[in-house]
Tab-separated table of C-alpha atoms in Angstrom:
chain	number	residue	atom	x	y	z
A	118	UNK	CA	-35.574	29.525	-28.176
A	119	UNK	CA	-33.077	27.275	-27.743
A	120	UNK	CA	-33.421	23.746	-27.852
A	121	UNK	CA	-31.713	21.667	-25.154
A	122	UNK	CA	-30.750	18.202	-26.522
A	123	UNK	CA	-30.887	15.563	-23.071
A	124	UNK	CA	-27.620	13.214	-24.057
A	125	UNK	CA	-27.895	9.985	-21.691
A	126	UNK	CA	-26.415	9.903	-18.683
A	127	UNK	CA	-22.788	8.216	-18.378
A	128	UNK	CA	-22.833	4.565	-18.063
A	129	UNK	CA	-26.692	4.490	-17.738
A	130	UNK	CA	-26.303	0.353	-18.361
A	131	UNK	CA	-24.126	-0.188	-15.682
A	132	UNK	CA	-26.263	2.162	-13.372
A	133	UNK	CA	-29.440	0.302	-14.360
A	134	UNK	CA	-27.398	-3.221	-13.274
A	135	UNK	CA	-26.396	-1.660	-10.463
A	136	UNK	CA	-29.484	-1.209	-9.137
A	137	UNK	CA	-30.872	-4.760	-10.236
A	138	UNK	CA	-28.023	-5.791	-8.138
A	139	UNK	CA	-29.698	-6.626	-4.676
A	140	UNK	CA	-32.774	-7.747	-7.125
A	141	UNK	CA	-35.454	-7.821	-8.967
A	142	UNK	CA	-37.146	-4.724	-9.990
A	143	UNK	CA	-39.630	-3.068	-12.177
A	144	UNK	CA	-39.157	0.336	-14.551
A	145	UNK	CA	-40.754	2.408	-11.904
A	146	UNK	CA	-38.824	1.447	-8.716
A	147	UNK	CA	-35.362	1.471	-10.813
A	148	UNK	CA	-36.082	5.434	-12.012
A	149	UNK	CA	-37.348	6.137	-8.174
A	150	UNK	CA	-33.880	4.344	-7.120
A	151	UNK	CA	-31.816	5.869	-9.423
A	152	UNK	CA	-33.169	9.452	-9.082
A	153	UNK	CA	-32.133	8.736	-4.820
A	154	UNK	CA	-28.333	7.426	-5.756
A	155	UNK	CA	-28.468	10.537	-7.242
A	156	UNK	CA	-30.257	13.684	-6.504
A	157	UNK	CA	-27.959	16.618	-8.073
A	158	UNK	CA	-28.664	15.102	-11.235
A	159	UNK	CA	-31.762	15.723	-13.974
A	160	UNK	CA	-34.631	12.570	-12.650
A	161	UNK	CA	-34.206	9.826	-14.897
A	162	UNK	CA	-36.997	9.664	-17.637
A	163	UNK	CA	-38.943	6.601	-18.203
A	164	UNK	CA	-38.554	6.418	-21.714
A	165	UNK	CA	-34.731	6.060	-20.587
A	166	UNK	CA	-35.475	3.730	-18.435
A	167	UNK	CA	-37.161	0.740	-20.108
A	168	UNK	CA	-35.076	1.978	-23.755
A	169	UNK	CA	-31.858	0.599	-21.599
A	170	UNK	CA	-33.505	-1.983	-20.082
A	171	UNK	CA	-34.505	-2.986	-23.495
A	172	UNK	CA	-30.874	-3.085	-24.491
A	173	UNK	CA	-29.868	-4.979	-21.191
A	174	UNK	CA	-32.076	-7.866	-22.104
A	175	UNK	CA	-31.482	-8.389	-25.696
A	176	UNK	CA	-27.403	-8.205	-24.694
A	177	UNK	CA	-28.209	-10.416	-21.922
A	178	UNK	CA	-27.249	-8.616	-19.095
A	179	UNK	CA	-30.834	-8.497	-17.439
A	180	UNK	CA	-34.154	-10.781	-17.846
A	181	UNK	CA	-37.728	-10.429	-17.355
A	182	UNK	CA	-38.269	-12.727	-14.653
A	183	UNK	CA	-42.381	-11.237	-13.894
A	184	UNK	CA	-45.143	-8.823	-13.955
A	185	UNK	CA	-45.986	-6.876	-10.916
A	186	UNK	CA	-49.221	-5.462	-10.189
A	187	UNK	CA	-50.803	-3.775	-5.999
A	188	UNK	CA	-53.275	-1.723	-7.485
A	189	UNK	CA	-51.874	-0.042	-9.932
A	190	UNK	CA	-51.288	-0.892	-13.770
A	191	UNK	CA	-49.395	-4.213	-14.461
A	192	UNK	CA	-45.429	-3.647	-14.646
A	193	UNK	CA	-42.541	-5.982	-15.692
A	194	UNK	CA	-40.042	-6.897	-13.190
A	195	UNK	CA	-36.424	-7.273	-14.281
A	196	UNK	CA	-33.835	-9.290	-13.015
A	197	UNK	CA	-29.843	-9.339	-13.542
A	198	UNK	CA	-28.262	-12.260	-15.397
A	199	UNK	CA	-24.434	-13.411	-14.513
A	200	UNK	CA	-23.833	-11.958	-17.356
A	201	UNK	CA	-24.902	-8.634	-16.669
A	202	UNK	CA	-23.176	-9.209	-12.935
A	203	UNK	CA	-20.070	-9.561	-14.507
A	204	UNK	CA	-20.111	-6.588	-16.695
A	205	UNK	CA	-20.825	-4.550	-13.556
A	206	UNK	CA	-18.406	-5.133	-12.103
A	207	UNK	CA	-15.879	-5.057	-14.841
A	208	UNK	CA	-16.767	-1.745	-15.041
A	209	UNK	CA	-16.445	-0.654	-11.880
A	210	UNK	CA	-12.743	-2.377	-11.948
A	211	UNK	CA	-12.218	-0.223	-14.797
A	212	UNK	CA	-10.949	3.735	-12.685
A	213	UNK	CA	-12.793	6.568	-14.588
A	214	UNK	CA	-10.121	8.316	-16.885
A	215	UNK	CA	-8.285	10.637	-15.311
A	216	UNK	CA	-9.228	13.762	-17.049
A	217	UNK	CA	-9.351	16.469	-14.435
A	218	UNK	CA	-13.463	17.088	-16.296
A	219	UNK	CA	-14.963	13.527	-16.099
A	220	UNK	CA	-16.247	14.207	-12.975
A	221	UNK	CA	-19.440	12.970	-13.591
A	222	UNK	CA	-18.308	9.338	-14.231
A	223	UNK	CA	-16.380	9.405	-11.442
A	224	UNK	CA	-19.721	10.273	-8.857
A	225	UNK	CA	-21.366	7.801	-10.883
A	226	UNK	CA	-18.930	4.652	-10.828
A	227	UNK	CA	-18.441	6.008	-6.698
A	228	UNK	CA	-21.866	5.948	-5.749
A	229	UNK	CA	-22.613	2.518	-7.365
A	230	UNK	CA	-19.424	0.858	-5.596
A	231	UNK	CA	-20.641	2.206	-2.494
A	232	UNK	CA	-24.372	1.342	-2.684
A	233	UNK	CA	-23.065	-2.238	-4.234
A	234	UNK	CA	-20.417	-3.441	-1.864
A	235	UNK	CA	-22.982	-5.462	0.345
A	236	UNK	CA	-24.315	-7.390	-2.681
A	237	UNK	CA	-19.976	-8.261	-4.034
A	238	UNK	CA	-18.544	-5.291	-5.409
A	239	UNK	CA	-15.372	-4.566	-3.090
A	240	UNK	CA	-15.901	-0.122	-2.410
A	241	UNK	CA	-12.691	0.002	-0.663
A	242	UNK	CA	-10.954	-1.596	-4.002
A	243	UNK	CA	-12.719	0.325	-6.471
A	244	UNK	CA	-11.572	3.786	-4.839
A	245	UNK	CA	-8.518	2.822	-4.293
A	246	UNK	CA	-7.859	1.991	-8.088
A	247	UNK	CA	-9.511	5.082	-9.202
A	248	UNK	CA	-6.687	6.881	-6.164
A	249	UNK	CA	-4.126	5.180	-8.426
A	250	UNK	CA	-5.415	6.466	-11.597
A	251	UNK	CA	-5.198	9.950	-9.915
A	252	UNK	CA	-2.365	10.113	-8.690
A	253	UNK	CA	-0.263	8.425	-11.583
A	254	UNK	CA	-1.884	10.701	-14.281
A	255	UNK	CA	-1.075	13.387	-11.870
A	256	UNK	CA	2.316	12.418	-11.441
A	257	UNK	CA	2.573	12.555	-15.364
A	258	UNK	CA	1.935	16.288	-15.108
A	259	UNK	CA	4.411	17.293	-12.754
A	260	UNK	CA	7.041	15.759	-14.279
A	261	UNK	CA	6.107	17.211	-17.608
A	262	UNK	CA	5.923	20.849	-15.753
A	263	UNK	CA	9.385	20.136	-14.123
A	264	UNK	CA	11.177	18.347	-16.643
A	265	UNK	CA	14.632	19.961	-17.738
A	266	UNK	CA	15.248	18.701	-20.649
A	267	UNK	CA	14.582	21.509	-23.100
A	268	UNK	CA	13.185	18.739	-25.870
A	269	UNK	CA	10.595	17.875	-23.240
A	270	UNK	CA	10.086	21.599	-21.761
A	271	UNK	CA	6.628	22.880	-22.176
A	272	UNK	CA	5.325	26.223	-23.166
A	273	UNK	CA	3.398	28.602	-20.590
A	274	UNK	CA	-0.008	27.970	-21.604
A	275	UNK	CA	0.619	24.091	-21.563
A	276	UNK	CA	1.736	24.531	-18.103
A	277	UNK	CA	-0.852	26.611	-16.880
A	278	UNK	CA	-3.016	23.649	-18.692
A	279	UNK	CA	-1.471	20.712	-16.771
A	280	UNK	CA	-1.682	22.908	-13.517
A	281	UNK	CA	-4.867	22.915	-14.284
A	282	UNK	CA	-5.826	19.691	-14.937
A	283	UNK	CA	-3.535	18.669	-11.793
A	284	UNK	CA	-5.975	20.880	-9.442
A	285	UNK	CA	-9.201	19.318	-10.758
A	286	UNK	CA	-7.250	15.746	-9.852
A	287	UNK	CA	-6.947	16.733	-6.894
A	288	UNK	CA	-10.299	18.000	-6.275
A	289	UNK	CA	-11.360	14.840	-7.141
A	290	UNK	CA	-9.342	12.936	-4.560
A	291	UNK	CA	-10.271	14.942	-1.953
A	292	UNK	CA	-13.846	14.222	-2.804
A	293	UNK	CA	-13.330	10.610	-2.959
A	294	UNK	CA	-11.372	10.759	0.512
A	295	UNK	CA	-15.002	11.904	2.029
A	296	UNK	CA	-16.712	8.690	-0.027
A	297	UNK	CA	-14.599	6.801	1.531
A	298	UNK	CA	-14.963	8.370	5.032
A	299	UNK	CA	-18.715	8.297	4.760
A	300	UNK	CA	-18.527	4.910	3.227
A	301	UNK	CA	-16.806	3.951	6.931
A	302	UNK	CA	-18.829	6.164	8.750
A	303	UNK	CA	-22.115	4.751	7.330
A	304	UNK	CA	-21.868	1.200	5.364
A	305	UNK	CA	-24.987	1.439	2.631
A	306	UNK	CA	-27.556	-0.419	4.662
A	307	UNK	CA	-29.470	-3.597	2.763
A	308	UNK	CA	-31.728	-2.743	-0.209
A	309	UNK	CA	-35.755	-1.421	0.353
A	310	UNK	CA	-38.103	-3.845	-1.228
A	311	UNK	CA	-39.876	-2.428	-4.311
A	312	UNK	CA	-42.717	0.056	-3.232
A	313	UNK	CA	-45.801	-0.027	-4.855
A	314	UNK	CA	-45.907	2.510	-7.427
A	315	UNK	CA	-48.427	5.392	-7.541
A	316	UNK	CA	-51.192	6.159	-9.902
A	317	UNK	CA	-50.304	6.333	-13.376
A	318	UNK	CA	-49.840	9.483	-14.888
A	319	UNK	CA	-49.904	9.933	-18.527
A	320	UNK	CA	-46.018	10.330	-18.515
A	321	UNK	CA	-45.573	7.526	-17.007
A	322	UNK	CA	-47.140	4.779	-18.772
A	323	UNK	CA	-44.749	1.569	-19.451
A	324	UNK	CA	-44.732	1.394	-22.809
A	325	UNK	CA	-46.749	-1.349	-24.302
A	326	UNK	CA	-44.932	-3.788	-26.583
B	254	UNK	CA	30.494	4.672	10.893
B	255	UNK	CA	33.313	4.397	13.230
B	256	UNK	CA	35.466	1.277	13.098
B	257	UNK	CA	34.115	0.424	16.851
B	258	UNK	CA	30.557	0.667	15.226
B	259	UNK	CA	29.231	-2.603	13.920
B	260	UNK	CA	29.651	-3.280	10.210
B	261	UNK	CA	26.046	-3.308	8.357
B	262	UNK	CA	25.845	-4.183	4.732
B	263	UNK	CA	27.244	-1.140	2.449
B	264	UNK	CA	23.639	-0.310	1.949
B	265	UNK	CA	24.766	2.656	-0.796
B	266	UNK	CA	27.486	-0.175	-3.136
B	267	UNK	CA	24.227	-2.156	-2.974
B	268	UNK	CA	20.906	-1.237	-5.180
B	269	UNK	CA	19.116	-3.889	-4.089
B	270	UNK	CA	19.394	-3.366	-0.294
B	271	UNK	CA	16.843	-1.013	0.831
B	272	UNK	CA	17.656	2.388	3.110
B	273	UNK	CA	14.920	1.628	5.098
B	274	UNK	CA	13.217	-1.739	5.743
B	275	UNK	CA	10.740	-1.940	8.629
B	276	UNK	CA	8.814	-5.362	9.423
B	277	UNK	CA	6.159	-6.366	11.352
B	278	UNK	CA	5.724	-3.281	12.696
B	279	UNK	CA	3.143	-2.893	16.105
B	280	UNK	CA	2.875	0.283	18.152
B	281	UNK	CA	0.365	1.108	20.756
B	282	UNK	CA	0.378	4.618	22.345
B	283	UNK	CA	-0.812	3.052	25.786
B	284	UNK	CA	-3.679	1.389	24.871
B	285	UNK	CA	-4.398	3.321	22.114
B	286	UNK	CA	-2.959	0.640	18.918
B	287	UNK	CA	-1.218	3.101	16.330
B	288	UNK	CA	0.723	0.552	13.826
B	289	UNK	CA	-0.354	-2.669	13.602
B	290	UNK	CA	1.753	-5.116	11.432
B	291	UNK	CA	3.535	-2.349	8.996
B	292	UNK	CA	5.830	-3.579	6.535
B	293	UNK	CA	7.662	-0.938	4.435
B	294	UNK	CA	10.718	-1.170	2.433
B	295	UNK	CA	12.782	1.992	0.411
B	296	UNK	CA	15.313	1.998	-1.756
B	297	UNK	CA	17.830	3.916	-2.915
B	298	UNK	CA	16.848	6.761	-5.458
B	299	UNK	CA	13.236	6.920	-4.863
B	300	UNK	CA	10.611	9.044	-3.364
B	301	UNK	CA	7.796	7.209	-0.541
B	302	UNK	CA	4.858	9.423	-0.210
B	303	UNK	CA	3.076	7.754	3.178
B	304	UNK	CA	-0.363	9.543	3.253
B	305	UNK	CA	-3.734	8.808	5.146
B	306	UNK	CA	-6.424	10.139	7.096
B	307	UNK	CA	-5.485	12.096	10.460
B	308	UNK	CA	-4.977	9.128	13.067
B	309	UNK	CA	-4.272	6.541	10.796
B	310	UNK	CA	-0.343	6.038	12.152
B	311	UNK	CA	1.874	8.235	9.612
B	312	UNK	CA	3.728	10.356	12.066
B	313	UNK	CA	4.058	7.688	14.477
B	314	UNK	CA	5.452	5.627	11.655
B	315	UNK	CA	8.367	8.277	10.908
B	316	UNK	CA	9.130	8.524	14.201
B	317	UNK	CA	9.765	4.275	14.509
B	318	UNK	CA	11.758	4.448	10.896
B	319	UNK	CA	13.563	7.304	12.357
B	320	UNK	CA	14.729	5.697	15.543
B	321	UNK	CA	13.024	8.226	17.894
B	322	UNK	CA	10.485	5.507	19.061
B	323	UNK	CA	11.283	1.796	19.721
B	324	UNK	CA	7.895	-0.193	18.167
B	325	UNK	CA	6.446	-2.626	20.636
B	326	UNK	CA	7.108	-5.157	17.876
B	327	UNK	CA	9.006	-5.550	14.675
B	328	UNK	CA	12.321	-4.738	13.543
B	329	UNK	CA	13.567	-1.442	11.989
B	330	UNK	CA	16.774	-1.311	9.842
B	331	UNK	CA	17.816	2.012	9.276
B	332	UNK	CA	21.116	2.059	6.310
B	333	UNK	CA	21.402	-1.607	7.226
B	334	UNK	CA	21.344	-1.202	10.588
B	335	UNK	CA	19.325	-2.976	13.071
B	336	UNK	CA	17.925	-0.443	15.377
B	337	UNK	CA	17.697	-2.631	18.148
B	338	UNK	CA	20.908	-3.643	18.173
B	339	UNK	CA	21.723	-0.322	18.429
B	340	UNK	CA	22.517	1.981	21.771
B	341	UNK	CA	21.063	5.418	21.838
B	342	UNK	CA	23.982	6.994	21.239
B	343	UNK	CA	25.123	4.892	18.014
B	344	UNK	CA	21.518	5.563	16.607
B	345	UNK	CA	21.549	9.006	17.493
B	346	UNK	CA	24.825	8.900	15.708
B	347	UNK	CA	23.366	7.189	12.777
B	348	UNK	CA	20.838	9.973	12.465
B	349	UNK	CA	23.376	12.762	12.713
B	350	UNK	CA	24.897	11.427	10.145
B	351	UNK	CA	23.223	9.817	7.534
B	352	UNK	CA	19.094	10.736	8.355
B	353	UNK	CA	17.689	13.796	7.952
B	354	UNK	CA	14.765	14.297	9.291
B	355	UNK	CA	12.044	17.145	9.307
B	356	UNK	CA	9.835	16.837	12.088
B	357	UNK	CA	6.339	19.213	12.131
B	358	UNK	CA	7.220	20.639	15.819
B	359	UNK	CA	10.329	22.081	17.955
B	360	UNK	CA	13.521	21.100	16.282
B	361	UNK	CA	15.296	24.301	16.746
B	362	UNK	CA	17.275	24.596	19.759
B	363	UNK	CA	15.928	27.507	21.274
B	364	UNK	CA	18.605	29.656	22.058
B	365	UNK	CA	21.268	29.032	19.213
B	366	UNK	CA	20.934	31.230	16.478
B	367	UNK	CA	20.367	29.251	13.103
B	368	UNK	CA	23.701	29.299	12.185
B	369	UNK	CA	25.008	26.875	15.129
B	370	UNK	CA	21.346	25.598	15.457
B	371	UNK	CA	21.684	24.098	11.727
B	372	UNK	CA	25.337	23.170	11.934
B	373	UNK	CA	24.355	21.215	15.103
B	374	UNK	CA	24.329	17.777	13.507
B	375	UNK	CA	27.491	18.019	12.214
B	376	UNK	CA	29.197	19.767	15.789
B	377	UNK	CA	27.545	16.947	17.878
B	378	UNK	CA	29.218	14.334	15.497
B	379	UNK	CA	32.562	16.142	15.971
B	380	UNK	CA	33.114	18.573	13.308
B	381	UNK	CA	35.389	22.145	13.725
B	382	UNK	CA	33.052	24.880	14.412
B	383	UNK	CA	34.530	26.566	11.326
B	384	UNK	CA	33.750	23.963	8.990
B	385	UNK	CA	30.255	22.856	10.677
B	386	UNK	CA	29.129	26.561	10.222
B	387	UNK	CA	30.711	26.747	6.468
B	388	UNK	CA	28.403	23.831	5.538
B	389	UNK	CA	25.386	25.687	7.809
B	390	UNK	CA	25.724	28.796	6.253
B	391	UNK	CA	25.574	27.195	2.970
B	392	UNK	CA	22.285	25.268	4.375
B	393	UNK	CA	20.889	28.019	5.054
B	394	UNK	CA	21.433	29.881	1.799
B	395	UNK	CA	20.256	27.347	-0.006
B	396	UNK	CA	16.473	27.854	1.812
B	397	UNK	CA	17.174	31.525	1.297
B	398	UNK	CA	17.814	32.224	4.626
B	399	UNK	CA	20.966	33.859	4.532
B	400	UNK	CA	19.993	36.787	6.516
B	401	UNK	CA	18.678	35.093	9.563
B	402	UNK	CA	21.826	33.101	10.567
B	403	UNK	CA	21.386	35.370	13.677
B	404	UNK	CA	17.822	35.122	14.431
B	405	UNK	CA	16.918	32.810	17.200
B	406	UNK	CA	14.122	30.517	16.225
B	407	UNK	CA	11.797	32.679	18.379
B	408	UNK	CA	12.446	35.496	16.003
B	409	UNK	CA	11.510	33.341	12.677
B	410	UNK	CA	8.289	32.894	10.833
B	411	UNK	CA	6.407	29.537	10.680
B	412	UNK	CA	7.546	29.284	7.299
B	413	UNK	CA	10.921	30.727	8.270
B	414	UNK	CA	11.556	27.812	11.058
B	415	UNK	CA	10.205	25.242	8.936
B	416	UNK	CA	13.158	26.043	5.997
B	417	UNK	CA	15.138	25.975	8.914
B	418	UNK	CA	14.462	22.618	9.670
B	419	UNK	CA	14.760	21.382	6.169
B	420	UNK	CA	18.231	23.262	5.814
B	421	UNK	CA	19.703	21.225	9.287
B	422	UNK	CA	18.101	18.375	8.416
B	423	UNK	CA	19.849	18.062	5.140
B	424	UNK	CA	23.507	19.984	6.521
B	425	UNK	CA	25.001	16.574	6.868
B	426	UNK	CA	24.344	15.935	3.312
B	427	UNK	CA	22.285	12.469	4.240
B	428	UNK	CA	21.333	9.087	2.468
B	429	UNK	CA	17.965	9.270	3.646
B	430	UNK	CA	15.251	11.677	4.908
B	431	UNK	CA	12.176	11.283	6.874
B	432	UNK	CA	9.985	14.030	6.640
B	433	UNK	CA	6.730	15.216	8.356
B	434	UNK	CA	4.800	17.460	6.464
B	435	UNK	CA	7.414	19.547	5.265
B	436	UNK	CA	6.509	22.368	3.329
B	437	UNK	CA	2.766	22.360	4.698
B	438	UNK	CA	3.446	25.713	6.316
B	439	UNK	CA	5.109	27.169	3.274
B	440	UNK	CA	3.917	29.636	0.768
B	441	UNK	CA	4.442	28.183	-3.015
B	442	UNK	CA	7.819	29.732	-3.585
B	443	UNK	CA	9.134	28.320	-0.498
B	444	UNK	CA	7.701	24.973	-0.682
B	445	UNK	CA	8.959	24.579	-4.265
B	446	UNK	CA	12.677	25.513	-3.197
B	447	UNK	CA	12.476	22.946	-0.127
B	448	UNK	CA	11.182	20.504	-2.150
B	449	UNK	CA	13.590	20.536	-4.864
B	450	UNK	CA	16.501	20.345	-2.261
B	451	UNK	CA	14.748	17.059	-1.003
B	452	UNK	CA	14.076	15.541	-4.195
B	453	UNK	CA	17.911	16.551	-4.654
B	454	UNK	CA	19.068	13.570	-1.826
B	455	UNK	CA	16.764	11.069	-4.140
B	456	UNK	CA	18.876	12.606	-7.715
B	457	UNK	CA	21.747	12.017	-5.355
B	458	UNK	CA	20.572	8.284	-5.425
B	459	UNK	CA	19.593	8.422	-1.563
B	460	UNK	CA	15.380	8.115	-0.369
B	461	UNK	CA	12.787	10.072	0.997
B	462	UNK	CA	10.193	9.463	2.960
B	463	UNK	CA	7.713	12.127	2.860
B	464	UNK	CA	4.629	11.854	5.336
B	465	UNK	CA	2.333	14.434	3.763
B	466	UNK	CA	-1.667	15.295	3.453
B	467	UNK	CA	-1.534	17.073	-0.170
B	468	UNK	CA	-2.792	15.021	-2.994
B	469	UNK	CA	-0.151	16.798	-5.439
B	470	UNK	CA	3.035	16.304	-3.100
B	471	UNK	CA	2.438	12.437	-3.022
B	472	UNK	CA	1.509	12.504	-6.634
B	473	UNK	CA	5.243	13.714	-7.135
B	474	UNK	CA	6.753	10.763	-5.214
B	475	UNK	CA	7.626	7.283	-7.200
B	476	UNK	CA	5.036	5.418	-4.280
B	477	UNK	CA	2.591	5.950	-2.014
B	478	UNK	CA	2.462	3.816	1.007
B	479	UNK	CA	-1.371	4.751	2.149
B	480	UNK	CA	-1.929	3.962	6.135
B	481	UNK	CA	-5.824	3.115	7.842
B	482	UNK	CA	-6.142	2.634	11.575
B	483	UNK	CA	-2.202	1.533	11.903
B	484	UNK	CA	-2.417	-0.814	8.401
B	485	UNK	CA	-1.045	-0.415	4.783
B	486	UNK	CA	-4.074	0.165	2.594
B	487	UNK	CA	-2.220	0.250	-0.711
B	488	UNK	CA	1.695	0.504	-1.166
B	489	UNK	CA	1.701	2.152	-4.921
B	490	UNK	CA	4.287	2.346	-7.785
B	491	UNK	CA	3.324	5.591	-9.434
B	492	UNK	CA	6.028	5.467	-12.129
């Protein structure tokens, strides 16, 4: 049997802030969230989910501002500092590379500018930066595949590599042309209040300090 | 230009004035606004790619920098030439000779056969049919159409007419070119010979101005000028 090892998902910080964004919320609600923002991906575990808010509050970036208890065990609710605002949105400034395979970032830093434009992040900005990334990385290729100067001439298989690369690019713009479209089409409406959560199942405990 | 023409700035013994320099821009087809407020400049020896959604103003666009529309506000200056101070037949004469332009529909005469359909630029401006159809048929070879300097445009393929197209718009060996979607009825081969005789006017140190949907095509231009609803979105250096 094979063992599959569960890496963490990419920038699972900046997610987490993300989602403190329009405000406070306990471990529960932000693994319910995040498993909505995105549903083609493995649900978030909650081990994952109060280890990185653990980190978030000892770097600063988030606070425990309360507990939070309707009937169910009592949960800590955790808020976003200015600190942790800023980093957000940093990263979201910051275009996923453009690789041709980081897909996943790229969903990842989409979806959050899109679900985070009503509380300051600017959507229309961030995928227009990460357009620019595209297309200058994919200009790189091209003029690698057509260059004639025999010192700068490339091989077959790096061609077929860069024309390659230069299709998954693409792909990738033409998906974030329909983020944008759907981002016009249907602006992310205001945040839903924390829900109470459901009886505690043993998997689910918050982990006692 | 002919002496009686008015005397713009040498546009090409300047760098630093642009081809093509359009601002303030407004357009409204009826009451439908297409362009609102467009500012674009291009200089010599570079490559424009103006992309955006379907709608969002990029063919009407061409057809203001081109001359073929007059904007309901803002001023075009084609080579250095104001547009508006222009009569039709001194821009059309502009165009014939220094713009080449690519349009997606109808730009074959009908019933010439390619050889005087492509050499028409240059026979409207004046030329001897022999010459005109010496520079057509080489045109025409260069889009590897050789064989159809007969045909009629009725008898050519989409992809035939559309090499057509790029071969008369670039007979009169231009400065600039303003092109709709030009190779987006090509097969690879084809679109990679008309593109590298486009890119050719830019290595020549003229401009292009490429309105285009593919990703890839305006990744190989030097900027990309992106329109939504009749705006400029982003205006991108790429290099």
């Amino acid at each position: 049997m094979t063992t599959v090892v569960q890496s963490a998902p990419v920038a699972i910080g900046e997610v987490h802030l993300a989602l403190l964004l329009s405000g406070p919320r306990h471990g529960y609600d932000i693994k319910r969230a995040h498993d909505a923002w995105f549903p083609a991906e493995r649900p978030l575990a909650f081990g994952q989910v109060y280890a990185t808010l653990g980190r978030l509050v000892r770097d600063g970036h988030a606070e425990v501002v309360g507990t939070h208890s309707e009937g169910g065990p009592e949960r800590t609710v955790y808020a976003i500092t200015g600190s942790g605002r800023e980093r957000l949105l940093a990263w979201l400034d910051d275009p996923a590379p453009p690789a041709g395979t980081a897909g996943e970032e790229i969903i990842r830093k989409t979806v959050v500018a899109l679900h985070a434009t009503t509380s300051g992040a600017d959507a229309e900005r961030v995928l227009s930066a990460q357009r620019a990334a595209h297309l200058r990385r994919m200009r790189q290729l091209q003029r690698r595949s057509t260059s004639v100067d025999p010192e700068r001439s490339t091989d077959l298989a790096v061609r077929l590599a860069d024309r390659h690369a230069l299709l998954h690019l693409d792909a990738d713009l033409r998906w974030l042309e329909e983020a944008a479209e759907a981002l016009r089409a249907q602006p992310p409406t205001a945040p839903t209040p924390p829900s109470p959560p459901p009886s505690p199942t043993p998997d689910d405990q918050e982990p006692q300090p | 230009m002919s002496p009686d023409q008015p005397s713009p700035p040498d546009v090409l013994a300047e760098p630093t004035h642009p081809l093509l320099r359009l601002a303030g821009i407004s357009h409204a087809h009826g009451r439908t606004p297409a362009l609102h407020d467009v500012d674009l400049e291009v200089g010599a020896g570079t490559a424009v790619a103006v992309t955006g959604a379907s709608g969002s103003g990029k063919s009407t666009l061409l057809h203001v920098a081109a001359g073929l529309l007059a904007p309901d506000a803002g001023t075009v200056e084609l080579l250095g030439h104001d547009l508006a101070a222009l009569d039709d037949a001194e821009r059309a004469q502009l165009r014939r000779r220094d713009v080449g332009i690519v349009l997606q529909y109808g730009q074959l005469v009908p019933d010439l056969p390619l050889l005087d359909g492509v050499a028409l630029p240059l026979l409207l401006d004046g030329a001897a049919l022999g010459p005109a159809r010496e520079a057509s048929r080489a045109a025409l070879a260069g889009v590897g159409l050789s064989a159809a300097e007969d045909a009629v445009p009725a008898e050519l393929s989409g992809g035939q007419a559309q090499l057509a197209a790029v071969a008369r718009a670039l007979v009169a060996q231009p400065h600039l070119v303003l092109a709709d979607e030009p190779v987006a009825s090509l097969d690879p081969a084809g679109a990679a010979l008309a593109l590298d005789l486009l890119w050719g006017v830019v290595a020549r140190g003229g401009a292009l101005v490429l309105v285009t949907h593919d990703n890839v095509l305006a990744a190989r231009c030097d900027r990309e000028v992106r329109l939504a609803h009749g705006g400029v979105q982003h205006d991108l250096d790429l290099r």
